[in-house]
Amino acid sequence: MRIPHNEPLDSGTSGRADRPGNHGSAAADPERKCILTGDHGSRDDLLRLAISPEGLVMPDALARAPGRGAWIGTSRADLEIALAKGKLKGALARAFKGAALTIPDDLPARAEVALRKAFTERLGLEMKSGRLLVGSDRIAENARGGMVKWLAHASDASQDGSRKLDQAWRVGEDEEGSGRRGFTLPLDRAALSVALGRDNVVHLALTDRAAASRLDVPLRRLLRFLGQGEASDPGTVEGAAPAAAPSDAT
């Protein structure tokens, strides 16, 4: 599923936008190395794996667990193949320096659950703070007024409803004809409604750039794991400092 173009965001300290999470410094968005492919990518796109005190390998969706970590930048389908063929076991053994590890058979499923939870919990926090807008009429009004900085639609939203809000957004941003559209999220209205404790949540918007930046990180990780990551990358900021040296640790 292609994720439409969304508004590039900045940290509030730059005149131009970039991939949210990059605050114009090397430390803000360092690269990591995927232990399965050897490819390098932003830590905000990759999923961190950590080990519990008992040696159980677990997804660290927020990349905050203490101790050494290992990073993967593959989709769930590729992770399942690597697990089945023993490639993941070997890669983790190298990453964790031969420590005794137990890899659960359902690690890919646990990872997806954890990534979805990280994203929906971030949505909930922005809702509680009053920064997240729901409801077509409210979003349309703010969009036409140039207040919307991030727009998204449930995976089962009607094309007509999404198209009208996308158009209101373009009008408010004085970008008619640009083709800018909100994200189509990998969650349907039922999942969004449960996550936010509201009935029939179909469309979402944020009026705060910093909030959109915070939300972008768990969304990027989830999309990449679902095999949709490349389409979510809004580009890089002009004048941003180069990323830190690639690493496969912590």
Short mmCIF file of C-alpha atoms in Angstrom, two decimals:
data_model
loop_
_atom_site.label_atom_id
_atom_site.label_comp_id
_atom_site.label_asym_id
_atom_site.label_seq_id
_atom_site.Cartn_x
_atom_site.Cartn_y
_atom_site.Cartn_z
CA MET A 1 0.00 0.00 0.00
CA ARG A 2 1.43 3.34 -1.01
CA ILE A 3 1.53 5.99 1.70
CA PRO A 4 0.75 9.38 0.18
CA HIS A 5 2.98 12.40 0.54
CA ASN A 6 2.56 14.22 3.79
CA GLU A 7 3.91 17.54 5.01
CA PRO A 8 7.60 17.51 5.86
CA LEU A 9 8.08 18.62 9.42
CA ASP A 10 10.79 20.38 11.33
CA SER A 11 11.81 20.59 14.94
CA GLY A 12 10.73 24.15 15.34
CA THR A 13 14.34 25.35 15.18
CA SER A 14 14.79 25.11 11.44
CA GLY A 15 13.28 27.25 8.73
CA ARG A 16 12.75 24.21 6.55
CA ALA A 17 11.13 20.89 7.27
CA ASP A 18 12.68 17.49 7.39
CA ARG A 19 12.08 13.99 8.55
CA PRO A 20 10.58 14.50 11.99
CA GLY A 21 12.97 13.48 14.70
CA ASN A 22 15.96 15.07 12.99
CA HIS A 23 16.66 18.27 14.85
CA GLY A 24 19.47 19.38 12.61
CA SER A 25 22.24 17.65 14.55
CA ALA A 26 24.10 14.40 14.22
CA ALA A 27 23.03 13.23 17.66
CA ALA A 28 19.33 13.74 16.96
CA ASP A 29 18.97 11.11 14.25
CA PRO A 30 22.00 8.77 14.32
CA GLU A 31 22.22 5.80 12.01
CA ARG A 32 22.17 2.17 13.04
CA LYS A 33 23.11 -1.01 11.21
CA CYS A 34 20.56 -3.75 10.61
CA ILE A 35 22.02 -6.99 11.95
CA LEU A 36 20.23 -9.02 9.27
CA THR A 37 20.98 -7.07 6.10
CA GLY A 38 23.98 -4.95 7.06
CA ASP A 39 22.17 -1.89 5.70
CA HIS A 40 22.36 1.38 7.57
CA GLY A 41 19.36 3.50 8.46
CA SER A 42 18.05 6.04 10.89
CA ARG A 43 17.39 4.69 14.36
CA ASP A 44 13.96 6.27 14.01
CA ASP A 45 13.17 3.83 11.20
CA LEU A 46 14.67 0.66 12.65
CA LEU A 47 13.34 -1.60 15.39
CA ARG A 48 15.52 -2.25 18.41
CA LEU A 49 15.67 -5.70 19.98
CA ALA A 50 16.73 -6.05 23.60
CA ILE A 51 17.21 -8.95 25.98
CA SER A 52 15.51 -9.38 29.33
CA PRO A 53 17.50 -10.35 32.45
CA GLU A 54 16.44 -13.92 31.70
CA GLY A 55 17.91 -13.73 28.18
CA LEU A 56 14.59 -13.47 26.32
CA VAL A 57 14.82 -11.46 23.10
CA MET A 58 12.04 -8.88 23.03
CA PRO A 59 11.06 -5.96 20.77
CA ASP A 60 11.97 -2.59 22.24
CA ALA A 61 9.54 -0.47 20.24
CA LEU A 62 10.47 2.78 22.00
CA ALA A 63 14.22 2.02 21.92
CA ARG A 64 14.52 2.80 25.62
CA ALA A 65 15.32 -0.53 27.29
CA PRO A 66 18.61 -0.50 29.23
CA GLY A 67 21.64 -2.44 28.10
CA ARG A 68 22.94 -3.43 24.72
CA GLY A 69 20.52 -3.64 21.82
CA ALA A 70 20.42 -4.96 18.27
CA TRP A 71 18.66 -3.23 15.40
CA ILE A 72 16.66 -4.66 12.51
CA GLY A 73 15.41 -2.78 9.47
CA THR A 74 13.49 -5.55 7.77
CA SER A 75 9.80 -6.12 7.26
CA ARG A 76 7.86 -8.61 9.36
CA ALA A 77 7.82 -11.04 6.43
CA ASP A 78 11.61 -10.93 6.13
CA LEU A 79 12.02 -11.27 9.87
CA GLU A 80 9.86 -14.39 9.84
CA ILE A 81 12.06 -15.89 7.12
CA ALA A 82 15.25 -15.01 9.01
CA LEU A 83 13.83 -16.57 12.17
CA ALA A 84 12.78 -19.76 10.40
CA LYS A 85 16.14 -20.18 8.66
CA GLY A 86 18.23 -19.53 11.77
CA LYS A 87 19.74 -16.34 10.35
CA LEU A 88 18.27 -14.24 13.14
CA LYS A 89 19.75 -16.51 15.79
CA GLY A 90 23.23 -16.16 14.33
CA ALA A 91 22.93 -12.41 13.91
CA LEU A 92 21.75 -11.96 17.49
CA ALA A 93 24.53 -14.18 18.82
CA ARG A 94 27.06 -11.91 17.16
CA ALA A 95 25.31 -8.73 18.26
CA PHE A 96 25.06 -9.84 21.88
CA LYS A 97 28.58 -11.31 21.97
CA GLY A 98 27.52 -14.91 22.47
CA ALA A 99 25.22 -14.28 25.44
CA ALA A 100 22.68 -16.99 26.21
CA LEU A 101 19.52 -16.01 24.33
CA THR A 102 16.01 -17.31 23.91
CA ILE A 103 14.21 -16.17 20.78
CA PRO A 104 10.43 -16.62 21.03
CA ASP A 105 8.83 -18.27 18.02
CA ASP A 106 6.30 -15.47 17.83
CA LEU A 107 8.86 -12.64 17.92
CA PRO A 108 7.62 -11.11 14.62
CA ALA A 109 4.05 -11.01 15.94
CA ARG A 110 5.22 -9.53 19.25
CA ALA A 111 7.17 -6.91 17.35
CA GLU A 112 4.17 -5.82 15.32
CA VAL A 113 1.99 -5.64 18.42
CA ALA A 114 4.62 -3.57 20.22
CA LEU A 115 5.04 -1.16 17.30
CA ARG A 116 1.30 -0.69 16.90
CA LYS A 117 0.99 -0.08 20.63
CA ALA A 118 3.78 2.50 20.58
CA PHE A 119 2.04 4.40 17.81
CA THR A 120 -1.47 4.27 19.28
CA GLU A 121 -0.22 5.21 22.74
CA ARG A 122 1.47 8.26 21.24
CA LEU A 123 -1.81 9.13 19.56
CA GLY A 124 -3.54 8.82 22.92
CA LEU A 125 -1.05 11.12 24.61
CA GLU A 126 -1.53 13.77 21.94
CA MET A 127 -5.29 13.40 22.31
CA LYS A 128 -5.08 13.93 26.07
CA SER A 129 -2.93 17.00 25.55
CA GLY A 130 -5.57 18.48 23.25
CA ARG A 131 -3.31 18.53 20.19
CA LEU A 132 -5.05 15.77 18.22
CA LEU A 133 -8.16 16.66 16.27
CA VAL A 134 -10.83 14.15 15.27
CA GLY A 135 -14.05 14.64 13.36
CA SER A 136 -14.31 15.71 9.73
CA ASP A 137 -15.95 19.08 10.36
CA ARG A 138 -13.45 20.15 12.99
CA ILE A 139 -10.48 19.01 10.91
CA ALA A 140 -11.80 20.70 7.77
CA GLU A 141 -12.27 24.02 9.58
CA ASN A 142 -8.72 23.95 10.98
CA ALA A 143 -7.29 22.75 7.68
CA ARG A 144 -8.87 25.57 5.68
CA GLY A 145 -7.52 28.00 8.27
CA GLY A 146 -3.97 26.78 7.71
CA MET A 147 -3.72 25.24 11.18
CA VAL A 148 -3.22 21.57 10.27
CA LYS A 149 0.39 20.34 10.21
CA TRP A 150 -0.32 16.61 9.92
CA LEU A 151 -3.29 14.78 8.47
CA ALA A 152 -4.12 11.08 8.42
CA HIS A 153 -6.96 8.76 7.51
CA ALA A 154 -8.00 5.31 8.67
CA SER A 155 -7.22 2.50 6.26
CA ASP A 156 -10.95 2.03 5.63
CA ALA A 157 -11.84 5.71 5.31
CA SER A 158 -13.98 6.55 2.30
CA GLN A 159 -12.11 8.02 -0.63
CA ASP A 160 -14.59 10.88 -0.85
CA GLY A 161 -14.19 11.87 2.82
CA SER A 162 -10.40 11.71 2.65
CA ARG A 163 -10.32 13.64 -0.61
CA LYS A 164 -12.39 16.50 0.83
CA LEU A 165 -10.11 16.89 3.85
CA ASP A 166 -7.00 16.65 1.69
CA GLN A 167 -8.39 19.44 -0.47
CA ALA A 168 -9.18 21.60 2.58
CA TRP A 169 -5.60 21.06 3.77
CA ARG A 170 -4.14 22.13 0.44
CA VAL A 171 -6.32 25.23 0.41
CA GLY A 172 -5.23 26.21 3.91
CA GLU A 173 -1.59 25.72 3.01
CA ASP A 174 -1.99 27.57 -0.30
CA GLU A 175 -0.84 24.45 -2.14
CA GLU A 176 -3.74 23.75 -4.44
CA GLY A 177 -2.62 21.54 -7.29
CA SER A 178 0.30 20.11 -5.31
CA GLY A 179 -1.32 16.72 -4.78
CA ARG A 180 -0.56 16.79 -1.06
CA ARG A 181 -2.58 14.19 0.81
CA GLY A 182 -2.80 12.88 4.33
CA PHE A 183 -1.31 9.58 5.37
CA THR A 184 -3.35 6.42 5.00
CA LEU A 185 -2.62 4.72 8.30
CA PRO A 186 -2.17 0.95 8.73
CA LEU A 187 -5.09 0.98 11.18
CA ASP A 188 -8.79 0.92 10.45
CA ARG A 189 -11.45 3.03 12.17
CA ALA A 190 -12.19 0.30 14.71
CA ALA A 191 -8.56 0.16 15.86
CA LEU A 192 -8.29 3.94 16.02
CA SER A 193 -11.55 4.22 17.94
CA VAL A 194 -10.40 1.69 20.53
CA ALA A 195 -7.01 3.37 20.87
CA LEU A 196 -8.51 6.81 21.44
CA GLY A 197 -11.62 5.83 23.35
CA ARG A 198 -13.87 7.57 20.84
CA ASP A 199 -16.58 6.34 18.50
CA ASN A 200 -15.94 6.08 14.77
CA VAL A 201 -12.51 7.74 14.51
CA VAL A 202 -11.81 7.95 10.78
CA HIS A 203 -9.70 11.07 10.28
CA LEU A 204 -6.99 12.58 12.48
CA ALA A 205 -5.08 15.86 12.41
CA LEU A 206 -2.46 17.67 14.43
CA THR A 207 -2.06 21.42 14.62
CA ASP A 208 1.31 21.32 16.38
CA ARG A 209 4.54 20.57 14.53
CA ALA A 210 6.34 19.23 17.58
CA ALA A 211 3.47 16.83 18.26
CA ALA A 212 3.61 15.65 14.65
CA SER A 213 7.35 15.10 15.00
CA ARG A 214 6.84 12.99 18.12
CA LEU A 215 4.20 10.91 16.36
CA ASP A 216 6.28 10.42 13.25
CA VAL A 217 8.92 8.21 14.88
CA PRO A 218 6.66 5.33 15.99
CA LEU A 219 4.74 5.64 12.72
CA ARG A 220 7.90 5.34 10.64
CA ARG A 221 9.00 2.25 12.57
CA LEU A 222 5.60 0.63 12.17
CA LEU A 223 5.37 1.39 8.46
CA ARG A 224 8.83 0.02 7.79
CA PHE A 225 8.06 -3.19 9.68
CA LEU A 226 4.88 -3.58 7.65
CA GLY A 227 6.86 -3.16 4.44
CA GLN A 228 5.70 0.42 3.81
CA GLY A 229 8.61 2.36 5.28
CA GLU A 230 10.18 3.84 2.18
CA ALA A 231 6.97 5.58 1.15
CA SER A 232 6.72 7.38 4.49
CA ASP A 233 10.05 9.19 4.24
CA PRO A 234 9.39 12.88 3.53
CA GLY A 235 13.01 13.65 2.69
CA THR A 236 15.84 15.49 4.33
CA VAL A 237 16.31 19.04 5.45
CA GLU A 238 18.57 21.44 3.64
CA GLY A 239 21.59 22.27 5.70
CA ALA A 240 21.10 19.45 8.20
CA ALA A 241 24.23 18.03 9.75
CA PRO A 242 25.31 14.58 8.52
CA ALA A 243 24.19 11.58 10.49
CA ALA A 244 26.43 10.00 13.09
CA ALA A 245 28.65 7.08 12.16
CA PRO A 246 26.63 3.89 11.63
CA SER A 247 26.43 1.46 14.51
CA ASP A 248 24.66 -1.81 15.25
CA ALA A 249 24.71 -1.39 19.00
CA THR A 250 22.55 0.24 21.65
#
